[in-house]
Short mmCIF file of C-alpha atoms in Angstrom, two decimals:
data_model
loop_
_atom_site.label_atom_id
_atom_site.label_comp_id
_atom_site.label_asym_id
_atom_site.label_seq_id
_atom_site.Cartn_x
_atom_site.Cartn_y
_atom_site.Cartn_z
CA UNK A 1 43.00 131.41 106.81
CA UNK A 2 41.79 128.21 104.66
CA UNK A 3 40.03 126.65 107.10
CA UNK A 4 36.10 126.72 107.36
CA UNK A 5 36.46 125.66 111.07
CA UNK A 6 33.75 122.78 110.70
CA UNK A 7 33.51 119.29 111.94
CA UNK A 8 33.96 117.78 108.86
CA UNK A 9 35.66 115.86 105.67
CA UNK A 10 37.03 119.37 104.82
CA UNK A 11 41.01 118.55 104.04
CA UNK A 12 42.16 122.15 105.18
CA UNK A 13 39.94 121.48 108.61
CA UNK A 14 41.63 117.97 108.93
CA UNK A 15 45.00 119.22 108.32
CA UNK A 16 44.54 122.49 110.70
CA UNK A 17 42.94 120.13 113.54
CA UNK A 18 46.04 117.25 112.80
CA UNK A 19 49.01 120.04 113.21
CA UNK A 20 47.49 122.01 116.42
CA UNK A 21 46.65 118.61 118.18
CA UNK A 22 50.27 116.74 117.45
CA UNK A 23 51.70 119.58 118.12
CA UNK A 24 50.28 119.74 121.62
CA UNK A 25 50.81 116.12 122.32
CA UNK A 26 54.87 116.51 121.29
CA UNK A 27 55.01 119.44 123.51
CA UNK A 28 52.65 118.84 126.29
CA UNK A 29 51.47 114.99 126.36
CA UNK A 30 54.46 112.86 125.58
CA UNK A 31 57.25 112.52 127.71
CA UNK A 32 61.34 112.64 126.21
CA UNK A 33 61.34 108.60 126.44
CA UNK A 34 61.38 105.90 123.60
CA UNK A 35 57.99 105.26 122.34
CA UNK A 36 56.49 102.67 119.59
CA UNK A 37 53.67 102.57 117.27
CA UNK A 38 51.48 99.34 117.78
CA UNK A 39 48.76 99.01 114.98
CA UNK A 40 45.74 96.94 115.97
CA UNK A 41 42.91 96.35 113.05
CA UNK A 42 40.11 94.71 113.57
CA UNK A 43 38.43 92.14 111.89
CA UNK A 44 36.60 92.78 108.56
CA UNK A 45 33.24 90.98 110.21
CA UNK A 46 33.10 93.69 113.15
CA UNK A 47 34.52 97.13 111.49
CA UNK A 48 30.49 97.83 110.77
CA UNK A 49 29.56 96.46 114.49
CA UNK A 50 32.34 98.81 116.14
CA UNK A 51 31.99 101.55 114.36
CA UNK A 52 28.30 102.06 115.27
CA UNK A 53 29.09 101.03 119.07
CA UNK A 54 31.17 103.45 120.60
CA UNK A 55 30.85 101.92 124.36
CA UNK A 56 31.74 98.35 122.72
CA UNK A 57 35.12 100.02 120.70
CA UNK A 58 35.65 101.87 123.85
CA UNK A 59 35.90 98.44 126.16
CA UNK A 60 38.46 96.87 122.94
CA UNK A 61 40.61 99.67 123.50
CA UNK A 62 40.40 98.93 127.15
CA UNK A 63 41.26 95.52 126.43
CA UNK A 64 44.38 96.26 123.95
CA UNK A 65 45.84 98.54 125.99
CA UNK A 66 45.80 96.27 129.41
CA UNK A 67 47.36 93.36 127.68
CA UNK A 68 50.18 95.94 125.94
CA UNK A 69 50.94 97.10 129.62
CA UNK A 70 50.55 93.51 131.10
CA UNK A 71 53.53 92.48 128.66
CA UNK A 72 55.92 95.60 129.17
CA UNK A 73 55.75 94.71 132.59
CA UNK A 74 56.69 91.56 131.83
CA UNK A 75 59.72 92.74 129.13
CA UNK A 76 61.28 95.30 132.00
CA UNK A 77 60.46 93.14 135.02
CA UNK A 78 58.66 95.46 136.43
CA UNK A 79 55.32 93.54 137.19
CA UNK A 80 52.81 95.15 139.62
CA UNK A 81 55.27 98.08 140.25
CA UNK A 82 55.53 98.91 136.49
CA UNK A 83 53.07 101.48 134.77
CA UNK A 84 52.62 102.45 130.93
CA UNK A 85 50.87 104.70 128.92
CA UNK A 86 49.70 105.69 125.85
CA UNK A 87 47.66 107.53 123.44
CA UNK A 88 45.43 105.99 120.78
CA UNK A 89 44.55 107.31 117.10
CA UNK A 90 40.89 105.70 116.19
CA UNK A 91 40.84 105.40 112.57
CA UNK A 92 37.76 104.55 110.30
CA UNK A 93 38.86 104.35 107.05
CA UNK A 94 41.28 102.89 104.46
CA UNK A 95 42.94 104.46 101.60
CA UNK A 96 39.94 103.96 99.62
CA UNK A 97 37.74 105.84 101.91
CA UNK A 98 36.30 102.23 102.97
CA UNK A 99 35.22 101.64 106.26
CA UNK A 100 38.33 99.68 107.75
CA UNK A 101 38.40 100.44 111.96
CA UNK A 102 42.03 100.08 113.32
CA UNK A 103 43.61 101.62 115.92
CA UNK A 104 47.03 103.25 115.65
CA UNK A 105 48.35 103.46 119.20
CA UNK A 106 51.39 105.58 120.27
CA UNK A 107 52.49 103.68 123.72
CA UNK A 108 55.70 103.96 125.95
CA UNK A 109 58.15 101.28 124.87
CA UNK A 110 58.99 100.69 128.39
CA UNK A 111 57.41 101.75 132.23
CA UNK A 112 57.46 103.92 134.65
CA UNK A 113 58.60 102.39 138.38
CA UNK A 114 58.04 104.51 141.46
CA UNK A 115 61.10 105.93 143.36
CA UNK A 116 62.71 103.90 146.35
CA UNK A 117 61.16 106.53 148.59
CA UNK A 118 57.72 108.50 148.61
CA UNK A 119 59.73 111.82 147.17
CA UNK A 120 61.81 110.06 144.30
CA UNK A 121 60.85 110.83 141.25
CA UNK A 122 59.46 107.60 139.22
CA UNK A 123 62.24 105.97 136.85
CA UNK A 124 61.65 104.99 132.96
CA UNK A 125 62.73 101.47 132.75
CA UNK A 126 63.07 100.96 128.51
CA UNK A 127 61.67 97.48 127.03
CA UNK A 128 63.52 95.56 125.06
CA UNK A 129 62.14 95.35 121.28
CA UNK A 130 59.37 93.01 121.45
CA UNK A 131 59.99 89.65 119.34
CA UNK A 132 57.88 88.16 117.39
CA UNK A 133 56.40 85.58 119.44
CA UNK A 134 55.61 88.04 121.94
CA UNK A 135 53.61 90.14 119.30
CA UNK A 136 51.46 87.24 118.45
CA UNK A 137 51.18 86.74 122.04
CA UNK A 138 49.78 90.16 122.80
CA UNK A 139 47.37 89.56 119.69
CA UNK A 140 46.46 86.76 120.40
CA UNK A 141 45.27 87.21 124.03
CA UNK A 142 43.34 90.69 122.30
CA UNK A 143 41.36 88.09 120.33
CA UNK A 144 40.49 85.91 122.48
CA UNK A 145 39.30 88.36 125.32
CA UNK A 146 37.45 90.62 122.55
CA UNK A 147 35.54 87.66 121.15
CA UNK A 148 34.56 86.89 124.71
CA UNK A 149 33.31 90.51 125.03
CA UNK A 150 31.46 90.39 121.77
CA UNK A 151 29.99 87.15 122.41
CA UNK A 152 28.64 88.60 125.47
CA UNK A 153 26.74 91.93 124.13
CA UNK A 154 23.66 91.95 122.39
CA UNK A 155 23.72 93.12 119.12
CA UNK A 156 20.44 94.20 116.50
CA UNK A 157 21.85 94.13 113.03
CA UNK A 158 20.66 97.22 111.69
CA UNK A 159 18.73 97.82 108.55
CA UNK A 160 19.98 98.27 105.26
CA UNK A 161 20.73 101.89 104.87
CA UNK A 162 20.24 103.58 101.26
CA UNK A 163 23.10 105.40 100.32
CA UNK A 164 23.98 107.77 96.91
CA UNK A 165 27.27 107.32 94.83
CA UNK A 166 29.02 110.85 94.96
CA UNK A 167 32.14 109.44 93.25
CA UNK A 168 33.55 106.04 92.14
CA UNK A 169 36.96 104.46 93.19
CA UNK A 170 39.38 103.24 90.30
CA UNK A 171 42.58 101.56 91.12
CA UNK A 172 44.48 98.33 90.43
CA UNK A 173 44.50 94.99 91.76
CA UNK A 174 45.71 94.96 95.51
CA UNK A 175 49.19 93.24 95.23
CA UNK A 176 50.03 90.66 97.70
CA UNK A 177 51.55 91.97 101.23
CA UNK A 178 55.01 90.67 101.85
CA UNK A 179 56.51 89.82 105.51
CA UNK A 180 56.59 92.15 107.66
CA UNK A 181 58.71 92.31 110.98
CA UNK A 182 56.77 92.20 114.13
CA UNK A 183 53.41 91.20 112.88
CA UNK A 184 51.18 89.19 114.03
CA UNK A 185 47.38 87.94 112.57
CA UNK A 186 45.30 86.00 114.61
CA UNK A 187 41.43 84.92 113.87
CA UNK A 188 41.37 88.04 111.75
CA UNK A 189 43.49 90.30 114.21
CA UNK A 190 45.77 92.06 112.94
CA UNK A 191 48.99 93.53 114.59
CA UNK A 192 52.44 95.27 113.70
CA UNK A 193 54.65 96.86 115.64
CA UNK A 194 57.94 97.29 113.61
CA UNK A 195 58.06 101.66 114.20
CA UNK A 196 59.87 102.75 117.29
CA UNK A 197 61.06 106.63 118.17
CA UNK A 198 64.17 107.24 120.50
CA UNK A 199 63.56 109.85 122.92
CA UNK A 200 65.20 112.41 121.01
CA UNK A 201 63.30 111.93 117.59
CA UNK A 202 60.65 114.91 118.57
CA UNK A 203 60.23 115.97 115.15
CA UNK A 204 59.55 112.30 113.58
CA UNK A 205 57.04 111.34 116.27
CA UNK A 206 55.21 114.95 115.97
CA UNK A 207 55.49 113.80 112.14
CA UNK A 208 53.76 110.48 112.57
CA UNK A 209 50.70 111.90 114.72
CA UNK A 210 50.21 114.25 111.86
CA UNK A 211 49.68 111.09 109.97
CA UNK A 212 47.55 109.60 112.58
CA UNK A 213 45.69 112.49 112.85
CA UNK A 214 45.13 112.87 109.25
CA UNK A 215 41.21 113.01 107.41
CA UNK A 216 40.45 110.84 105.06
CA UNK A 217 40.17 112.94 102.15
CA UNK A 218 43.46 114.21 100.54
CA UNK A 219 42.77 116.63 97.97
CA UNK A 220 46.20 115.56 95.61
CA UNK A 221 43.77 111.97 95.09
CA UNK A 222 40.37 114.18 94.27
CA UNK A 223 40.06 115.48 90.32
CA UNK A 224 37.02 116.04 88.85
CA UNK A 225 36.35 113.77 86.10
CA UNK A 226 33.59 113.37 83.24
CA UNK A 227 30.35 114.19 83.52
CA UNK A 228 30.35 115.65 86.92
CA UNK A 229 31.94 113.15 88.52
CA UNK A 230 34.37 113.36 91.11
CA UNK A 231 37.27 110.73 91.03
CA UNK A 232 39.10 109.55 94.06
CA UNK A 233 42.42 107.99 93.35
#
């Protein structure tokens, strides 16, 4: 009833289009099995290049998600046999509402292996939590194939676009990150994958790809301010 149906920064429209579509993955996508979040952001010196390439963030995603098979193959023993999946959140934006491209993906944590015979049913083989080392691994071989990409596509830099202020962002110095488990940054790569769901935890995964899902506008951080300003908290 509150939504104006449009393709848009609308918060109702964001919310509506979040609950129907994480809905229908919990129900119809994902299977009962354990599953983890990986988060892959890119560096600050490509989020402008990527954004306005979809066909060059389409062949990183590519990338990310062979190398996260390649080692849960690896974790279950699986190798060739083995076969993952996933399903991938593109994000554009930070809590600021600045332009910060970063992928949260929603993967397996473990493989499928085909049946002994042609009938049998495939069998979920669960991977062990990933360690540390293995994290950085996995970014590390992301970096170094997507700089290989990027060297190898032509780029224009486009010209400087002319933009109006609608609002202005307030907030407090950005406080230094502490250590997190399972992270990794390499040559501006950045990957964490400390969130894992058991296979019964429906409701918490259909939870987290509300959050995925989510727009970037949440009205509780819009007020309207003086002189016809709108603030964004």
């Amino acid at each position: 009833a509150f939504s104006c149906k449009d393709r848009s920064f609308c918060p109702s429209c964001t919310a509506r289009r979040a609950a129907d579509t994480a809905a229908h993955l919990v129900d119809e996508v994902l299977p009962h099995v354990p599953l983890r979040q990986w988060v892959l952001a890119l560096p600050p010196d490509l989020h402008a290049r990527v954004a306005r390439d979809a066909e060059l963030e389409g062949k990183l995603l590519r990338i990310f998600s062979e190398e996260l098979e390649d080692l849960l193959r690896a974790t279950t023993q699986a190798r060739e046999r083995g076969r993952g999946g996933n399903v991938t959140f593109l994000q554009r934006f930070g809590s600021a509402l600045n332009l910060h491209l970063h992928f949260h993906t929603l993967a397996l944590d473990g493989v499928y292996v085909p049946g002994e015979t042609p009938d049998a049913a495939p069998q979920f083989v669960t991977a062990p939590e990933p360690t540390a080392d293995q994290v950085r691994w996995l970014c590390d071989r992301v970096a170094t194939r997507a700089r290989r990409l990027i060297a190898r596509r032509p780029w224009n830099e486009p010209a400087e676009e002319r933009t109006l202020p609608v609002f202005k962002v307030f907030g407090a110095e950005p406080k230094e990150p502490g250590p997190k488990r399972l992270h990794a940054r390499v040559e501006g790569w950045d990957l964490h994958a400390s969130t894992a769901f058991e296979a019964h935890e429906r409701v918490a995964v259909e939870r987290f790809c509300r959050y995925a899902l989510r727009g970037p506008i949440a009205n509780g951080r819009l007020t309207r301010g003086p002189r016809e300003q709108l603030v964004y908290q």
